[in-house]
Short mmCIF file of C-alpha atoms in Angstrom, two decimals:
data_model
loop_
_atom_site.label_atom_id
_atom_site.label_comp_id
_atom_site.label_asym_id
_atom_site.label_seq_id
_atom_site.Cartn_x
_atom_site.Cartn_y
_atom_site.Cartn_z
CA MET A 1 0.00 0.00 0.00
CA ARG A 2 1.46 3.36 -1.02
CA PRO A 3 1.77 6.10 1.64
CA ALA A 4 -1.19 8.44 2.00
CA ASN A 5 -0.91 12.00 0.74
CA PRO A 6 0.39 14.33 3.53
CA GLU A 7 -2.63 16.62 3.08
CA TYR A 8 -4.95 13.71 3.85
CA ILE A 9 -2.82 12.55 6.78
CA LEU A 10 -3.32 15.97 8.37
CA LEU A 11 -7.03 15.89 7.51
CA ALA A 12 -7.26 12.45 9.16
CA LEU A 13 -5.47 13.74 12.28
CA ARG A 14 -7.84 16.71 12.53
CA THR A 15 -10.75 14.30 12.08
CA GLN A 16 -9.44 12.06 14.88
CA ILE A 17 -9.10 15.08 17.16
CA LYS A 18 -12.80 15.85 16.70
CA ARG A 19 -13.87 12.22 16.94
CA ASN A 20 -12.14 11.90 20.30
CA GLY A 21 -14.03 14.91 21.66
CA LEU A 22 -10.97 17.15 21.81
CA THR A 23 -10.68 20.83 20.92
CA TYR A 24 -7.77 22.79 19.51
CA PRO A 25 -7.57 25.17 22.52
CA ASN A 26 -7.42 22.27 25.00
CA LEU A 27 -4.90 20.42 22.85
CA ALA A 28 -2.72 23.51 22.58
CA LYS A 29 -2.83 23.96 26.35
CA GLU A 30 -1.89 20.33 26.96
CA LEU A 31 1.04 20.59 24.56
CA ASP A 32 2.04 24.01 25.88
CA THR A 33 1.89 25.30 22.31
CA PRO A 34 0.32 28.54 21.04
CA LEU A 35 -3.05 27.86 19.44
CA SER A 36 -2.02 29.62 16.21
CA THR A 37 1.08 27.42 16.00
CA LEU A 38 -0.92 24.25 16.53
CA LYS A 39 -3.37 25.17 13.77
CA ARG A 40 -0.52 26.02 11.42
CA HIS A 41 1.19 22.69 12.08
CA LEU A 42 -2.06 20.80 11.51
CA HIS A 43 -2.24 22.26 7.99
CA ASN A 44 1.45 22.08 7.05
CA PRO A 45 2.21 19.11 4.74
CA ASN A 46 5.90 19.47 5.67
CA ILE A 47 5.26 18.75 9.35
CA ALA A 48 8.13 16.84 10.98
CA LEU A 49 7.46 13.17 11.79
CA GLU A 50 8.41 13.66 15.45
CA ARG A 51 5.90 16.47 15.81
CA LEU A 52 3.24 14.45 13.99
CA LEU A 53 3.76 11.57 16.43
CA THR A 54 3.48 13.97 19.37
CA TYR A 55 0.19 15.33 18.07
CA CYS A 56 -1.16 11.84 17.44
CA GLN A 57 -0.36 10.86 21.04
CA ALA A 58 -2.03 14.00 22.39
CA ALA A 59 -5.07 13.32 20.19
CA LYS A 60 -5.36 9.82 21.70
CA THR A 61 -4.74 8.09 18.40
CA SER A 62 -1.84 6.37 16.65
CA LEU A 63 0.01 7.18 13.47
CA GLU A 64 -1.20 3.88 12.04
CA GLU A 65 -4.84 4.80 12.72
CA VAL A 66 -4.30 8.24 11.21
CA HIS A 67 -2.64 6.77 8.12
CA ASP A 68 -5.43 4.22 7.62
CA LEU A 69 -8.07 6.95 7.87
CA ALA A 70 -6.06 9.20 5.54
CA PHE A 71 -5.86 6.44 2.94
CA GLU A 72 -9.59 5.83 3.29
CA LEU A 73 -10.37 9.53 2.83
CA GLU A 74 -8.04 9.87 -0.13
CA ASN A 75 -9.43 6.81 -1.88
CA SER A 76 -13.01 7.88 -1.26
CA LYS A 77 -12.07 10.69 -3.66
CA LEU A 78 -12.84 13.37 -1.14
CA THR A 79 -12.08 16.61 -2.97
CA LEU A 80 -10.94 19.55 -0.89
CA PHE A 81 -10.72 23.19 -1.82
CA SER A 82 -7.06 24.16 -1.58
CA LYS A 83 -6.04 27.12 0.58
CA THR A 84 -5.45 29.13 -2.60
CA GLN A 85 -8.94 28.35 -3.92
CA ASP A 86 -10.36 29.12 -0.49
CA GLU A 87 -8.67 32.52 -0.35
CA ILE A 88 -9.59 33.44 -3.93
CA PHE A 89 -13.26 32.70 -3.29
CA ILE A 90 -13.13 34.88 -0.17
CA ARG A 91 -11.68 37.74 -2.21
CA TYR A 92 -14.07 37.19 -5.11
CA PRO A 93 -17.29 35.77 -3.63
CA GLU A 94 -19.11 36.35 -6.91
CA LEU A 95 -16.80 33.75 -8.44
CA TYR A 96 -17.84 31.15 -5.84
CA ASP A 97 -21.51 32.03 -6.38
CA PHE A 98 -21.00 31.47 -10.09
CA TYR A 99 -19.17 28.16 -9.55
CA ARG A 100 -21.97 26.86 -7.34
CA GLU A 101 -24.64 27.79 -9.88
CA LEU A 102 -22.55 26.40 -12.73
CA ARG A 103 -22.19 23.08 -10.92
CA PHE A 104 -25.94 22.91 -10.35
CA LYS A 105 -26.98 24.13 -13.81
CA SER A 106 -24.19 22.69 -15.94
CA ASP A 107 -26.73 20.81 -18.07
CA ASN A 108 -28.64 24.02 -18.79
CA PHE A 109 -25.88 26.54 -19.37
CA GLU A 110 -28.04 28.78 -21.54
CA GLN A 111 -30.58 29.12 -18.72
CA LEU A 112 -27.82 30.21 -16.34
CA LEU A 113 -26.67 32.88 -18.79
CA GLU A 114 -30.19 34.19 -19.24
CA GLU A 115 -30.97 34.17 -15.52
CA TYR A 116 -27.95 36.29 -14.64
CA GLY A 117 -27.83 38.54 -17.70
CA LEU A 118 -24.62 37.01 -19.05
CA ASP A 119 -23.57 36.30 -22.62
CA GLU A 120 -20.74 34.42 -24.31
CA LEU A 121 -18.38 37.36 -23.79
CA SER A 122 -19.23 38.31 -20.20
CA VAL A 123 -19.23 34.72 -18.93
CA TYR A 124 -15.70 34.07 -20.17
CA PRO A 125 -13.87 35.73 -17.20
CA TYR A 126 -15.80 33.47 -14.81
CA LEU A 127 -14.97 30.33 -16.77
CA ARG A 128 -11.34 31.29 -17.36
CA SER A 129 -10.86 32.02 -13.64
CA LEU A 130 -12.26 28.61 -12.69
CA GLU A 131 -9.94 27.01 -15.23
CA ILE A 132 -6.92 28.80 -13.72
CA LEU A 133 -8.01 27.51 -10.31
CA GLY A 134 -7.99 23.96 -11.68
CA ILE A 135 -11.73 23.40 -11.24
CA ILE A 136 -12.72 23.06 -14.90
CA ASN A 137 -11.11 22.38 -18.27
CA LEU A 138 -12.21 25.16 -20.62
CA GLN A 139 -12.60 24.36 -24.29
CA GLU A 140 -13.39 26.31 -27.45
CA GLY A 141 -16.71 28.15 -27.49
CA ASN A 142 -16.97 28.31 -23.67
CA LYS A 143 -17.47 24.56 -23.49
CA PHE A 144 -16.16 23.11 -20.25
CA ILE A 145 -15.59 19.88 -18.34
CA PHE A 146 -15.52 19.72 -14.54
CA LYS A 147 -12.43 18.32 -12.86
CA GLY A 148 -12.69 16.29 -9.67
CA GLN A 149 -15.84 15.13 -7.93
CA SER A 150 -19.35 16.55 -7.86
CA PHE A 151 -18.82 18.16 -4.47
CA TYR A 152 -15.90 19.91 -2.86
CA ASN A 153 -15.32 19.65 0.88
CA PHE A 154 -13.78 22.27 3.12
CA HIS A 155 -10.88 22.09 5.51
CA PRO A 156 -12.11 22.33 9.13
CA ASP A 157 -10.64 25.83 9.48
CA SER A 158 -11.67 27.01 6.02
CA ALA A 159 -12.52 30.72 6.01
CA LEU A 160 -14.80 30.12 3.03
CA ASN A 161 -16.68 27.42 4.93
CA LYS A 162 -17.17 29.80 7.87
CA ARG A 163 -18.45 32.51 5.53
CA ILE A 164 -20.97 30.11 4.01
CA GLU A 165 -22.09 28.93 7.45
CA GLU A 166 -22.66 32.54 8.52
CA SER A 167 -24.70 33.18 5.39
CA LEU A 168 -26.87 30.08 5.93
CA LYS A 169 -27.37 30.87 9.63
CA LYS A 170 -28.46 34.41 8.79
CA GLN A 171 -30.87 33.07 6.19
CA LEU A 172 -32.26 30.53 8.65
CA ILE A 173 -32.74 33.07 11.44
CA ASN A 174 -34.62 35.39 9.09
CA SER A 175 -36.81 32.58 7.79
CA ASP A 176 -40.39 31.86 8.83
CA ALA A 177 -39.99 28.17 8.01
CA PRO A 178 -41.22 25.86 10.81
CA VAL A 179 -38.74 23.69 12.66
CA SER A 180 -39.19 20.11 11.42
CA LEU A 181 -36.89 18.50 13.99
CA GLY A 182 -36.19 19.80 17.47
CA LEU A 183 -34.62 17.88 20.36
CA SER A 184 -33.61 19.09 23.80
CA ARG A 185 -31.13 17.84 26.40
CA ILE A 186 -29.95 14.85 24.36
CA MET A 187 -27.16 12.84 26.00
CA ILE A 188 -24.67 12.20 23.20
CA SER A 189 -20.90 12.36 22.75
CA ALA A 190 -19.08 14.45 20.17
CA SER A 191 -17.95 11.34 18.26
CA GLU A 192 -21.50 9.92 18.22
CA LEU A 193 -22.86 13.21 16.95
CA GLU A 194 -20.22 13.32 14.22
CA GLU A 195 -21.15 9.79 13.20
CA ILE A 196 -24.82 10.78 12.93
CA GLU A 197 -23.95 13.92 10.99
CA SER A 198 -21.82 11.89 8.58
CA THR A 199 -24.63 9.37 8.04
CA ILE A 200 -27.19 12.11 7.41
CA TYR A 201 -24.80 13.97 5.10
CA LYS A 202 -24.15 10.88 2.96
CA GLU A 203 -27.83 9.95 2.83
CA ILE A 204 -28.85 13.45 1.74
CA LEU A 205 -26.20 13.52 -0.98
CA ASN A 206 -27.23 10.07 -2.21
CA LYS A 207 -30.83 11.21 -2.61
CA HIS A 208 -29.70 14.52 -4.13
CA ASN A 209 -27.56 12.75 -6.75
CA ARG A 210 -30.34 10.29 -7.54
CA ASN A 211 -32.85 13.11 -8.10
CA ILE A 212 -30.35 15.09 -10.22
CA LYS A 213 -29.86 12.04 -12.47
CA LYS A 214 -33.63 11.65 -12.80
CA GLY A 215 -34.02 15.33 -13.65
CA PHE A 216 -35.98 16.18 -10.51
CA THR A 217 -34.62 19.72 -10.09
CA SER A 218 -37.74 21.88 -9.98
CA LYS A 219 -38.20 24.38 -7.15
CA GLU A 220 -40.33 21.97 -5.13
CA TYR A 221 -37.25 19.74 -4.79
CA GLN A 222 -34.84 22.51 -3.83
CA LYS A 223 -34.22 22.62 -0.07
CA ASP A 224 -31.69 24.24 2.25
CA ILE A 225 -31.07 21.79 5.08
CA ILE A 226 -29.56 22.66 8.46
CA PHE A 227 -31.26 19.88 10.45
CA THR A 228 -34.44 21.48 9.16
CA HIS A 229 -35.66 22.41 5.70
CA GLN A 230 -37.27 25.28 3.88
CA PRO A 231 -37.92 26.35 0.28
CA HIS A 232 -34.62 27.20 -1.36
CA LYS A 233 -33.46 30.82 -1.26
CA LEU A 234 -30.16 31.56 -2.95
CA ALA A 235 -27.74 32.81 -0.29
CA THR A 236 -25.05 34.65 -2.22
CA LEU A 237 -21.72 35.50 -0.67
CA SER A 238 -21.21 38.51 -2.88
CA LYS A 239 -23.00 41.76 -2.18
CA ASP A 240 -24.34 42.19 -5.70
CA GLY A 241 -24.61 38.53 -6.71
CA ILE A 242 -23.68 37.11 -10.08
CA LYS A 243 -23.47 39.74 -12.82
CA PRO A 244 -21.20 40.76 -15.72
CA LEU A 245 -17.68 41.42 -14.48
CA PRO A 246 -15.60 44.51 -15.29
CA ASN A 247 -13.06 44.25 -18.10
CA SER A 248 -10.24 44.46 -15.55
CA PHE A 249 -11.40 41.41 -13.59
CA LEU A 250 -9.16 38.75 -15.11
CA ALA A 251 -6.03 40.86 -14.70
CA GLU A 252 -6.90 41.62 -11.06
CA PHE A 253 -7.73 37.96 -10.45
CA LYS A 254 -4.38 36.77 -11.79
CA GLN A 255 -2.57 39.37 -9.68
CA SER A 256 -4.40 38.25 -6.53
CA LEU A 257 -3.64 34.62 -7.31
CA SER A 258 0.06 35.43 -7.71
CA GLU A 259 0.06 37.30 -4.37
CA ILE A 260 -1.61 34.41 -2.55
CA GLU A 261 0.72 31.80 -4.02
CA ALA A 262 3.78 33.97 -3.31
CA SER A 263 2.63 34.47 0.28
CA ALA A 264 2.15 30.72 0.73
CA ASP A 265 5.60 29.98 -0.71
CA HIS A 266 7.21 32.61 1.52
CA SER A 267 5.46 31.19 4.57
CA ASP A 268 6.77 27.70 3.76
CA ILE A 269 10.31 29.08 3.43
CA ARG A 270 10.09 30.76 6.85
CA ARG A 271 8.79 27.60 8.51
CA SER A 272 11.52 25.43 7.01
CA ALA A 273 14.31 27.88 7.86
#
């Protein structure tokens, strides 16, 4: 069996930390390590083996268990947004809004263009940006093919994930939808809750994929689920939503991408020094 990818080993370790009911602040205190340093180490693929072993021991797991879980995650084709993709979507939320709609309406591209007032020319910066990010392969005539799986997952500390959660919470709080499931004072551990959440998540996605394949995508099927459900309301991250981009967008996007990648490279150099 080949070694698991370092990125997935760290993901597996972070998963084990949560499964064992631990928190980053408590772990940092136990290790006498600054919280910011701990979080940085848990996302650094170049982490030293000795440090990795120390963190595994503190997380009440073994390197073997972490490696097995990492291999399982990697081979389940779990696709993660990279830190660069995460940061770009934070800077350009309209690009993430477009990606999400493109993923959902890829079979009816013309409808997407009409809905958001886009044409073959104005949609190109969106598509080209997603191609640069490695999310699609762009072909002649704005034809495209998605790379990776149908759904991307977020790192536990993803800023983009937090932004989306805030948007969904705000939408839920302002909604008049009735609560369909409400439980109080339930005795359950963190690992048991995570297991239930994982089961529900997989079951929802299975039904979602089945309905997509059958073409059941009308508004009556569209739901936002946060342990409840309500008629779908598009929660955009961008202030103005999806619309034609300025002519300068692609140049600004490429500059931002260069800055992010340069910052990441510089950070790696400092840590390895």
